[in-house]
Coordinates of C-alpha atoms in Angstrom, one line a residue:
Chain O
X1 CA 33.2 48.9 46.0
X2 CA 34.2 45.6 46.2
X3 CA 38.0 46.2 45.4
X4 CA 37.2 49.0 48.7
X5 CA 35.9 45.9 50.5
X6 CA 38.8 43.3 49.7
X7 CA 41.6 46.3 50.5
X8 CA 40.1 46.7 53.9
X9 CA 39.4 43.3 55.5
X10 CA 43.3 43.0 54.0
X11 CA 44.1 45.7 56.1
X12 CA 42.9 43.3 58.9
X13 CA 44.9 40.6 58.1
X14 CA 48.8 42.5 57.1
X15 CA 49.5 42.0 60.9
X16 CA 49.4 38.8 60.6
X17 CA 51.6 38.7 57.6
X18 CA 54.1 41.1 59.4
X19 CA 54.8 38.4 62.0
X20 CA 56.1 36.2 59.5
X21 CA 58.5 38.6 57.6
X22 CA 59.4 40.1 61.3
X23 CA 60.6 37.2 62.7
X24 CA 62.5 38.7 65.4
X25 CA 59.0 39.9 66.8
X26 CA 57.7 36.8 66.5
X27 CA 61.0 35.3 68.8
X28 CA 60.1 38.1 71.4
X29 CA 56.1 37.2 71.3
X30 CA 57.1 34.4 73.0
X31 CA 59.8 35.8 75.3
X32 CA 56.6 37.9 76.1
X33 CA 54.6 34.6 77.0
X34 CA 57.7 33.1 78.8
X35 CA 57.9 36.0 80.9
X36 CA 54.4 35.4 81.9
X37 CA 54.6 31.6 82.4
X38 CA 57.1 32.8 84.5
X39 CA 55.7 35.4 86.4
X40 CA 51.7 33.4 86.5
X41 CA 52.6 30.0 86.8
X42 CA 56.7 29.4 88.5
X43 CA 55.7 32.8 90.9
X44 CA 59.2 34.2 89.8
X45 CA 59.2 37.6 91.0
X46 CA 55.4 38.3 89.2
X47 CA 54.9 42.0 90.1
X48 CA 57.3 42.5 87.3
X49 CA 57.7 39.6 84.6
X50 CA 53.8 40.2 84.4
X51 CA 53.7 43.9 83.3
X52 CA 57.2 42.8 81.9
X53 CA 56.2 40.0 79.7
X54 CA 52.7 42.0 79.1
X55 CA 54.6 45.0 77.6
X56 CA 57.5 42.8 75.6
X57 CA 54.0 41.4 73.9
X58 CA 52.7 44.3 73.3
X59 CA 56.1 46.3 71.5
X60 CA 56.4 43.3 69.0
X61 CA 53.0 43.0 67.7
X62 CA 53.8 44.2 64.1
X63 CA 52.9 47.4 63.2
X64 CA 52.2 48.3 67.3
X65 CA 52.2 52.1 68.2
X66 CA 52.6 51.8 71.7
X67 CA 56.2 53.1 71.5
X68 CA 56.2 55.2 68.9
X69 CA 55.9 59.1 69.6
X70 CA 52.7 59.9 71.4
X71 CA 52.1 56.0 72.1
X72 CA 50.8 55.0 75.2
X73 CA 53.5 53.2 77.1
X74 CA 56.0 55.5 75.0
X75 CA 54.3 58.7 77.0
X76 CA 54.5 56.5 80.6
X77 CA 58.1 55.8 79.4
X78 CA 59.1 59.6 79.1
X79 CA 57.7 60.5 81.4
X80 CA 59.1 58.2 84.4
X81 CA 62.0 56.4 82.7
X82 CA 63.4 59.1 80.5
X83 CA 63.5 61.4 83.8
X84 CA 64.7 58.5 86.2
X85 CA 61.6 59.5 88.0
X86 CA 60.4 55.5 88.6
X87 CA 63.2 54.0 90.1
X88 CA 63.4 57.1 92.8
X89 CA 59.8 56.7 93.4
X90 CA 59.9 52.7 94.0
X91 CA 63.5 53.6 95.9
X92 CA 61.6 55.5 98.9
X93 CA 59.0 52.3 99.1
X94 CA 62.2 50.0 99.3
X95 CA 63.4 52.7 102.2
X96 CA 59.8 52.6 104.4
X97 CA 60.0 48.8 104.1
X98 CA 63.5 48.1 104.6
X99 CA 64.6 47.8 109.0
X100 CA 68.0 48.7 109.2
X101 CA 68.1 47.7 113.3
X102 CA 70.3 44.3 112.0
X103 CA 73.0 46.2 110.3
X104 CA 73.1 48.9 113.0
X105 CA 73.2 46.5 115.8
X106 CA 75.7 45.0 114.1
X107 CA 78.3 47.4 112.1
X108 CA 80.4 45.0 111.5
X109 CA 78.0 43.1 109.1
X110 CA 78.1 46.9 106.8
X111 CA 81.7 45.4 106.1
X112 CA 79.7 42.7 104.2
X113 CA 77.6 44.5 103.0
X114 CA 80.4 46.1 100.7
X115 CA 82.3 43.4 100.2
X116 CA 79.8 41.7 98.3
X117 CA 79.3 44.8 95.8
X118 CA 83.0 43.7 93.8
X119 CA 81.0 41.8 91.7
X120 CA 80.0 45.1 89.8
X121 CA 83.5 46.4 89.6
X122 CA 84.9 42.9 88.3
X123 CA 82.4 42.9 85.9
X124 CA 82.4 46.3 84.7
X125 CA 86.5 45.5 84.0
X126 CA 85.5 42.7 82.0
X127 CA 83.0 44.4 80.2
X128 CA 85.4 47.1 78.9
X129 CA 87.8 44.5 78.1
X130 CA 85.2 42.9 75.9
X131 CA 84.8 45.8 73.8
X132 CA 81.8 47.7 75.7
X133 CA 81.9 51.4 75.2
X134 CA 82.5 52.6 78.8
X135 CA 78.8 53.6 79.6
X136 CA 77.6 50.8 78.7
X137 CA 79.8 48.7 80.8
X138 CA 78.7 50.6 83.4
X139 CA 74.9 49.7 83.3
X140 CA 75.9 46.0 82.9
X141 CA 78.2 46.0 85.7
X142 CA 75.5 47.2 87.6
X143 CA 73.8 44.2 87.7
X144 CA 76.0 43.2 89.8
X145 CA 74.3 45.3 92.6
X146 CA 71.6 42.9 92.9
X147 CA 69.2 45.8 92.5
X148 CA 66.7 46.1 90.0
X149 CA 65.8 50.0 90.5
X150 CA 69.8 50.6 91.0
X151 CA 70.1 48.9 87.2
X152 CA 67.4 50.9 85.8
X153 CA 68.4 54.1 87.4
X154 CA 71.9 53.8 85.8
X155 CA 71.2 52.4 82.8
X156 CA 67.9 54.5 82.2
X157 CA 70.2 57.5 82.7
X158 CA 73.7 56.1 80.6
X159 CA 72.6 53.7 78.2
X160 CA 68.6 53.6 77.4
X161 CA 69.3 51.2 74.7
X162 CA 70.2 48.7 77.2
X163 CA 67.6 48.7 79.4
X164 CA 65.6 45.7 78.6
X165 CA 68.5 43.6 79.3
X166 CA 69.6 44.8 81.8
X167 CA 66.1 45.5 84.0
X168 CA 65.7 41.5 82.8
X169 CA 69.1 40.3 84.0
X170 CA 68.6 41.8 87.1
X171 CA 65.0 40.9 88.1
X172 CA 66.1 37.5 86.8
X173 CA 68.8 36.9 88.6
X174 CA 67.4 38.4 91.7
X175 CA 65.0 36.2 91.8
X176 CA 66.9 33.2 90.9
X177 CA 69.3 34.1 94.3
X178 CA 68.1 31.0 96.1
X179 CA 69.2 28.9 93.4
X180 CA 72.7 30.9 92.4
X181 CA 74.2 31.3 95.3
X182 CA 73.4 28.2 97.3
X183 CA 76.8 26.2 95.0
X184 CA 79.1 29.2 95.2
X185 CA 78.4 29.2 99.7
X186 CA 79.4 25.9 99.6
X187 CA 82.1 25.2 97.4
X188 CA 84.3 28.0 98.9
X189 CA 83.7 27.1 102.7
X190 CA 85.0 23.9 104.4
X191 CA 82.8 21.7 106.8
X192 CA 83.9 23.3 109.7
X193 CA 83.2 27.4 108.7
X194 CA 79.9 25.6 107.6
X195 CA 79.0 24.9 110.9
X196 CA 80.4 27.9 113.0
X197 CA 77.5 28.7 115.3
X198 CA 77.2 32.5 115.9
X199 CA 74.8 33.5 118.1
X200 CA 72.6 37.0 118.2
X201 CA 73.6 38.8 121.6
X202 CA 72.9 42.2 120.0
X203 CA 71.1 44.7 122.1
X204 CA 67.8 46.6 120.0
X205 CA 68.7 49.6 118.6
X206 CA 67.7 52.9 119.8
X207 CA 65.3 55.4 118.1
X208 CA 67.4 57.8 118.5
X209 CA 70.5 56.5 116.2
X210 CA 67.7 54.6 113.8
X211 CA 66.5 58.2 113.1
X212 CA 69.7 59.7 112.6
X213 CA 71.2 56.7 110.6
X214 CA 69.1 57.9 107.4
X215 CA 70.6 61.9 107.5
X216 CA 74.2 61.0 108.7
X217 CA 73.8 58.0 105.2
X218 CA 72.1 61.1 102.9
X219 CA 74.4 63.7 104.0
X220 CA 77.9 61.9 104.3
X221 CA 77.1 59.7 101.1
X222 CA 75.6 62.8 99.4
X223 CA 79.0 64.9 100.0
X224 CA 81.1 61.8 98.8
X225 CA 79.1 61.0 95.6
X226 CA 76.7 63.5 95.3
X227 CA 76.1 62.0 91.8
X228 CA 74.5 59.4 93.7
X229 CA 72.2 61.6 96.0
X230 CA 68.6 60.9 94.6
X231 CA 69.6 57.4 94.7
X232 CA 70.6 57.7 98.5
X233 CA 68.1 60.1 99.6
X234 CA 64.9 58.8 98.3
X235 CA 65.6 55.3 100.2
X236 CA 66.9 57.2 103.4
X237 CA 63.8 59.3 102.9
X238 CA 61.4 56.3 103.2
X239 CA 63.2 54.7 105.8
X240 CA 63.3 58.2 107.5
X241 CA 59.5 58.2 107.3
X242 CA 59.3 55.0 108.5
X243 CA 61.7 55.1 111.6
X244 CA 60.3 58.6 112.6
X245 CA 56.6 56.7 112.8
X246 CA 54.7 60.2 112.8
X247 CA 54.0 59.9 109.3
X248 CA 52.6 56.6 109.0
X249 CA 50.2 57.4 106.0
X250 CA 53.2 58.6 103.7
X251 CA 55.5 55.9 105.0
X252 CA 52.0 53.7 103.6
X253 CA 51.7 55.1 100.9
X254 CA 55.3 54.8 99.6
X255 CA 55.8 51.3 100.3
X256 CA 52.3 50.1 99.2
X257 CA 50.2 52.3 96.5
X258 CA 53.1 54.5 94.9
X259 CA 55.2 51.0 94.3
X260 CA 52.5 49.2 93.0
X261 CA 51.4 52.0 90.5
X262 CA 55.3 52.5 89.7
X263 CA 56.0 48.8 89.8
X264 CA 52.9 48.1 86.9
X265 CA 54.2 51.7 85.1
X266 CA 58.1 50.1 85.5
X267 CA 57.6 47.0 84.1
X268 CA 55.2 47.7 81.5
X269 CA 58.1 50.5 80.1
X270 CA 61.1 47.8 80.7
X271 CA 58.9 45.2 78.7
X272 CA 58.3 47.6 76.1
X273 CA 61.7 48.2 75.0
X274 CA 62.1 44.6 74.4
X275 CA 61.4 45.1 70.5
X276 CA 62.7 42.0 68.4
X277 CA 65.0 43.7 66.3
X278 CA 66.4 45.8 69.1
X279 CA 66.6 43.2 71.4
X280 CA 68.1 39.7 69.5
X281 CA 71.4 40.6 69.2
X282 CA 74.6 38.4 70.4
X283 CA 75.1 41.8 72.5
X284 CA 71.9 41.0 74.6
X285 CA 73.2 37.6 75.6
X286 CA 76.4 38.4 76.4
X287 CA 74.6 41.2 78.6
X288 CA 72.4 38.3 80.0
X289 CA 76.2 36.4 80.9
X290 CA 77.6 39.4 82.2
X291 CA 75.5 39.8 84.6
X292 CA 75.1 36.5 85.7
X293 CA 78.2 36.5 86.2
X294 CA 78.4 39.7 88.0
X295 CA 76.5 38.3 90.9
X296 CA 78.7 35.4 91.3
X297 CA 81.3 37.4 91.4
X298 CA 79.0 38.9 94.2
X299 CA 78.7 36.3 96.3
X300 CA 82.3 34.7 95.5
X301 CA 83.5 38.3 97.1
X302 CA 81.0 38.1 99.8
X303 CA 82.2 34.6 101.1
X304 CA 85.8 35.3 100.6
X305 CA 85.5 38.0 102.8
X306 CA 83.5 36.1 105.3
X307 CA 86.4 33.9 105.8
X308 CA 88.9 37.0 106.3
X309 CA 86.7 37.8 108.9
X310 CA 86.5 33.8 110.3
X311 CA 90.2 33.9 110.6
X312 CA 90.6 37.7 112.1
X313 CA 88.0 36.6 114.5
X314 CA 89.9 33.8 115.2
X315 CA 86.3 31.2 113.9
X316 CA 83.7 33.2 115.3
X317 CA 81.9 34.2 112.4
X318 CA 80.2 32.1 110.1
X319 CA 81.9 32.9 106.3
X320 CA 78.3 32.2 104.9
X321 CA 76.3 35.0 105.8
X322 CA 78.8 37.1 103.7
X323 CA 76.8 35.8 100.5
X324 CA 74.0 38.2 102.0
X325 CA 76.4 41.2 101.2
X326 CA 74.1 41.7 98.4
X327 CA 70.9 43.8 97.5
X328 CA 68.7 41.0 96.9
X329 CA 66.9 41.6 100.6
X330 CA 65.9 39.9 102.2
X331 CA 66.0 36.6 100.3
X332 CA 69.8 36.5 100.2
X333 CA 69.5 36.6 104.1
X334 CA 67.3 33.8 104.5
X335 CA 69.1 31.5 101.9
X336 CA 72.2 31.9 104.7
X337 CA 69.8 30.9 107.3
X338 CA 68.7 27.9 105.4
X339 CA 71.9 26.7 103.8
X340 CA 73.5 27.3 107.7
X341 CA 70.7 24.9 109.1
X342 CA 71.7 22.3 106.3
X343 CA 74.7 21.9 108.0
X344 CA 74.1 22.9 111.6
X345 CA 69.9 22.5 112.8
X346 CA 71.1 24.5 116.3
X347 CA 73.1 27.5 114.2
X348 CA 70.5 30.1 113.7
X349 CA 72.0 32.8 111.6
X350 CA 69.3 34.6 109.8
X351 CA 70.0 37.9 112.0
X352 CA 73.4 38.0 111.0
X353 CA 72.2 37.2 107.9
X354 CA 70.0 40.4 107.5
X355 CA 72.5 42.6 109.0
X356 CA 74.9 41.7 105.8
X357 CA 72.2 41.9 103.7
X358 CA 70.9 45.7 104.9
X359 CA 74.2 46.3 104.7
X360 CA 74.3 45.1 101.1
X361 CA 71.7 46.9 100.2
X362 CA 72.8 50.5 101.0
X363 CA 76.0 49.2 99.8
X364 CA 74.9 48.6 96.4
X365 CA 73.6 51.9 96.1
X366 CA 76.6 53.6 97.5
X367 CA 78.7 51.3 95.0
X368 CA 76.3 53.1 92.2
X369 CA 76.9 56.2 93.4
X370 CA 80.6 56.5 94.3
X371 CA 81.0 54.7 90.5
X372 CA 79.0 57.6 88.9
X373 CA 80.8 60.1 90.7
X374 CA 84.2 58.7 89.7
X375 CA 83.2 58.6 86.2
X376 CA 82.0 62.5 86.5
X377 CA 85.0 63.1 88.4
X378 CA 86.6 61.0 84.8
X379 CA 85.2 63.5 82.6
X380 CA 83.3 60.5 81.2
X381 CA 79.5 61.4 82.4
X382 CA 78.2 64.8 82.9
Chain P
X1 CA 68.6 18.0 134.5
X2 CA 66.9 20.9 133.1
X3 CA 67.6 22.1 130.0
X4 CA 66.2 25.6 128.4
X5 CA 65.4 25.9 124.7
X6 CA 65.5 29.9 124.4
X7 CA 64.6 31.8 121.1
X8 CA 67.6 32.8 119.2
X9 CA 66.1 35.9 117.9
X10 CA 63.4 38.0 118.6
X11 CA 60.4 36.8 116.4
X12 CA 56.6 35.7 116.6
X13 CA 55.7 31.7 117.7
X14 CA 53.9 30.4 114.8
X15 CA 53.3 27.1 115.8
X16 CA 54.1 24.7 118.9
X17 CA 54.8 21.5 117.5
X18 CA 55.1 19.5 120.6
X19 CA 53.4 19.1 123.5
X20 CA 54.4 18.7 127.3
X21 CA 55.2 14.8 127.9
X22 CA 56.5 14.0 124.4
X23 CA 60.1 12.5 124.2
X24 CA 62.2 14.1 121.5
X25 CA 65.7 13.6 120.2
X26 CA 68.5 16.2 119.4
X27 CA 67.4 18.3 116.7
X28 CA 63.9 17.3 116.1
X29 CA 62.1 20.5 115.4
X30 CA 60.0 22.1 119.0
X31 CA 58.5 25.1 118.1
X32 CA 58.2 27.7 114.8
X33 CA 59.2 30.9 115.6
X34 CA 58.8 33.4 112.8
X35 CA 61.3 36.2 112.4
X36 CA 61.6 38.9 109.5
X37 CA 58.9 37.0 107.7
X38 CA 61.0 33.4 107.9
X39 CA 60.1 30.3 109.5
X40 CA 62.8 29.2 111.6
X41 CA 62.1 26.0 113.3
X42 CA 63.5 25.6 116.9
X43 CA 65.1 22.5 117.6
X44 CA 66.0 20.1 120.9
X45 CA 69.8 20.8 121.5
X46 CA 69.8 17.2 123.2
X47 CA 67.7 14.1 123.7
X48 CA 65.2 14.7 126.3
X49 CA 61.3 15.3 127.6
X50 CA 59.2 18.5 127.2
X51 CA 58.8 19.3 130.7
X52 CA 57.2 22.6 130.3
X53 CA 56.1 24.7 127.3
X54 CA 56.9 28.2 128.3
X55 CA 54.7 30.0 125.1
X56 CA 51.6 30.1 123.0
X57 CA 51.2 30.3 119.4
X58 CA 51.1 34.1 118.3
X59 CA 53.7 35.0 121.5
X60 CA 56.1 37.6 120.6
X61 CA 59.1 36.5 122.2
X62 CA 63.1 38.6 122.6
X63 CA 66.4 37.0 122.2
X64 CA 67.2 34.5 125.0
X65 CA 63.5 34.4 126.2
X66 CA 62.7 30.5 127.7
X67 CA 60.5 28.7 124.9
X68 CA 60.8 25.4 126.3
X69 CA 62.0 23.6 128.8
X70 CA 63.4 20.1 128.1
X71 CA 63.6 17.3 131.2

């Protein structure tokens, strides 16, 4: 009886002994809690490091069944990663929030918008050259779109094992836009692009074309990469919704309940497939440096661009809001803003800003999809 | 000589930071207008003297609308 006794309360106790044998769960326990501090305390994007940080936690406490077959986050994660269900779902809230009118009243800011999507092709080259099997140089170049549900959507789709670092590096690096870009602006622009003043003469955009901007992007982007339709259409679908104000409750719902439920569903899964032993590997960090580098490149490409354009247009456009070409939105837009006023309190260039950064924005998601369809059209995805 | 501080950008006032009578120098920061979520402070283009304050916090104002008028 006693013996019965002794054996049990053990059984109460060989977690704890686990931890120290395991100790690459012990290294991610308090990943989990940095991801927290993080999310809690620095405010660093805390709709996902929370549910993030809460599911990396809960994957590496020894002997946890939460991903194992019939586990709880395991069913979530078939059921909306495995299916690339959540990332669609979270893609038509991004579409009801996200007001194109800057990019359309401006088209020449769409130009930006792809210029600053190189970053993923650079990168992907350089992750092939470092040895990466071609798939999965293909989710990490992907962070180079700036775009967390772009990332998972790919790499949730081409190379599951990946995901963790990858849906980190880009949340991560999202939100650390205002502190990565900032440098790169002003180290490749001289005093003078700096301070071009451009100022917003654009005329509102009518209903009419902000209605028939989402089918012409669905259809024509559908026909060229069709690989990359549910990407395009579910955020052409929310905006659609949005623009066509007659179905304000969906529109709603999209943007505000089905993202939050997705979001705490998302992260949860993305933290969860942080297990120690899968997770710390050199492979991770040179993932984590890949993409940091990817949005660099990003914003170097963005810039450079910017100032093709200041010459063309013989100085009248500011080469900084070309570091907006990105997905981030709209925070990439208002660092320009802010890092223009550094230099220039009378040069107001936030809505040039956010037309570069719209344009980013369906331009990482084209970028996505014309890559998956040249790698079908490669033979290398199905 | 007049001059006209107009709203770069279609946006909400947030706040009025001066009031009519206050001398202010080039660039000190007139009124808040708030655009795609952003604070964007609106600033004197010259040394000069509110003459008139054309808005009122909460205003919705278009691109090139008078916000102030500077003496």
């Amino acid at each position: 009886m006693m013996e019965a006794i002794i054996a049990g309360l053990g059984g109460l106790v060989i977690g704890f002994k686990m931890l120290f044998v395991n100790w690459q769960s012990l290294i991610m326990l308090g990943v989990g809690g940095v991801l927290l501090w993080l999310g809690i305390k620095k405010d660093c994007e805390p709709l996902l490091l929370v549910p993030i940080g809460f599911g990396c936690i809960l994957v590496n406490i020894p002997m946890s069944d939460v991903m194992l077959k019939d586990g709880f986050i395991r069913t979530i994660y078939d059921a909306g990663i495995d299916t690339e269900l959540f990332p669609l779902l979270i893609f038509i809230g991004i579409g009801a929030m996200t007001d194109f009118g800057p990019v359309l009243a401006q088209p020449y800011t769409f130009l930006l918008g792809a210029a600053g999507q190189f970053g993923i092709f650079l990168t992907l080259m350089l992750a092939l050259f470092l040895g990466f099997p071609k798939l999965d140089a293909v989710s990490i170049g992907i962070i180079g779109a700036c775009d967390g549900p772009t990332a998972i959507y790919v790499t949730s789709k081409y190379a599951p094992h990946l995901l963790g670092a990858v849906a980190v590096a880009a949340y991560s690096y999202m939100s650390l836009v205002p502190v990565i870009q900032p440098p790169i602006m002003k180290a490749l622009t001289t005093e003078k692009e700096k301070k071009t003043v451009m100022k917003f003469t654009a005329k509102p955009v009518s209903k009419t074309t902000k209605l028939l901007f989402p089918l012409v992007i669905t259809i024509v982007g559908g026909c060229i990469a069709p690989k990359g339709l549910p990407l395009l259409a579910t955020i052409m679908l929310g905006n659609l919704m949005k623009e066509s104000g007659v179905v304000a409750r969906l529109a709603g719902a999209a943007e505000n309940e089905i993202a939050n439920v997705v979001t705490l569903f998302l992260g949860l899964c993305i933290g969860a497939t942080m297990a120690g032993p899968a997770f710390i590997r050199a492979e991770t960090l040179i993932i984590l440096g890949l993409g940091f580098l990817a949005i660099c490149l990003d914003t170097v490409c963005g810039v450079l661009f910017g100032k093709l354009l200041y010459i063309i247009t013989g100085g009248k456009i500011n080469p900084l809001i070309g570091s907006a070409g990105i997905s981030a939105f709209p925070m990439a837009a208002r660092v320009v803003a802010k890092v223009g006023m550094q230099y220039n309190k009378k040069n107001y260039l936030l809505m040039h800003a956010m037309g570069a950064n719209a344009g980013g924005q369906i331009g990482s998601v084209i970028a996505a999809a014309v890559m998956l369809s040249v790698l079908a059209g490669m033979g290398v995805i199905r | 000589m007049a001059i006209d501080v107009i709203a770069p950008m279609p946006g909400t006032i947030k706040e009025i930071i001066v009031k009519a009578g206050d001398a202010v120098k080039e660039d000190e920061e007139l009124v808040i207008l708030e655009a795609m979520k952003m604070e964007n402070p609106i600033v004197a283009p010259s040394n000069g003297t509110v003459k008139e304050i054309k808005v009122k916090e909460g205003d919705k104002v278009n691109t090139s609308q008078v916000l102030v008028v500077l003496g």
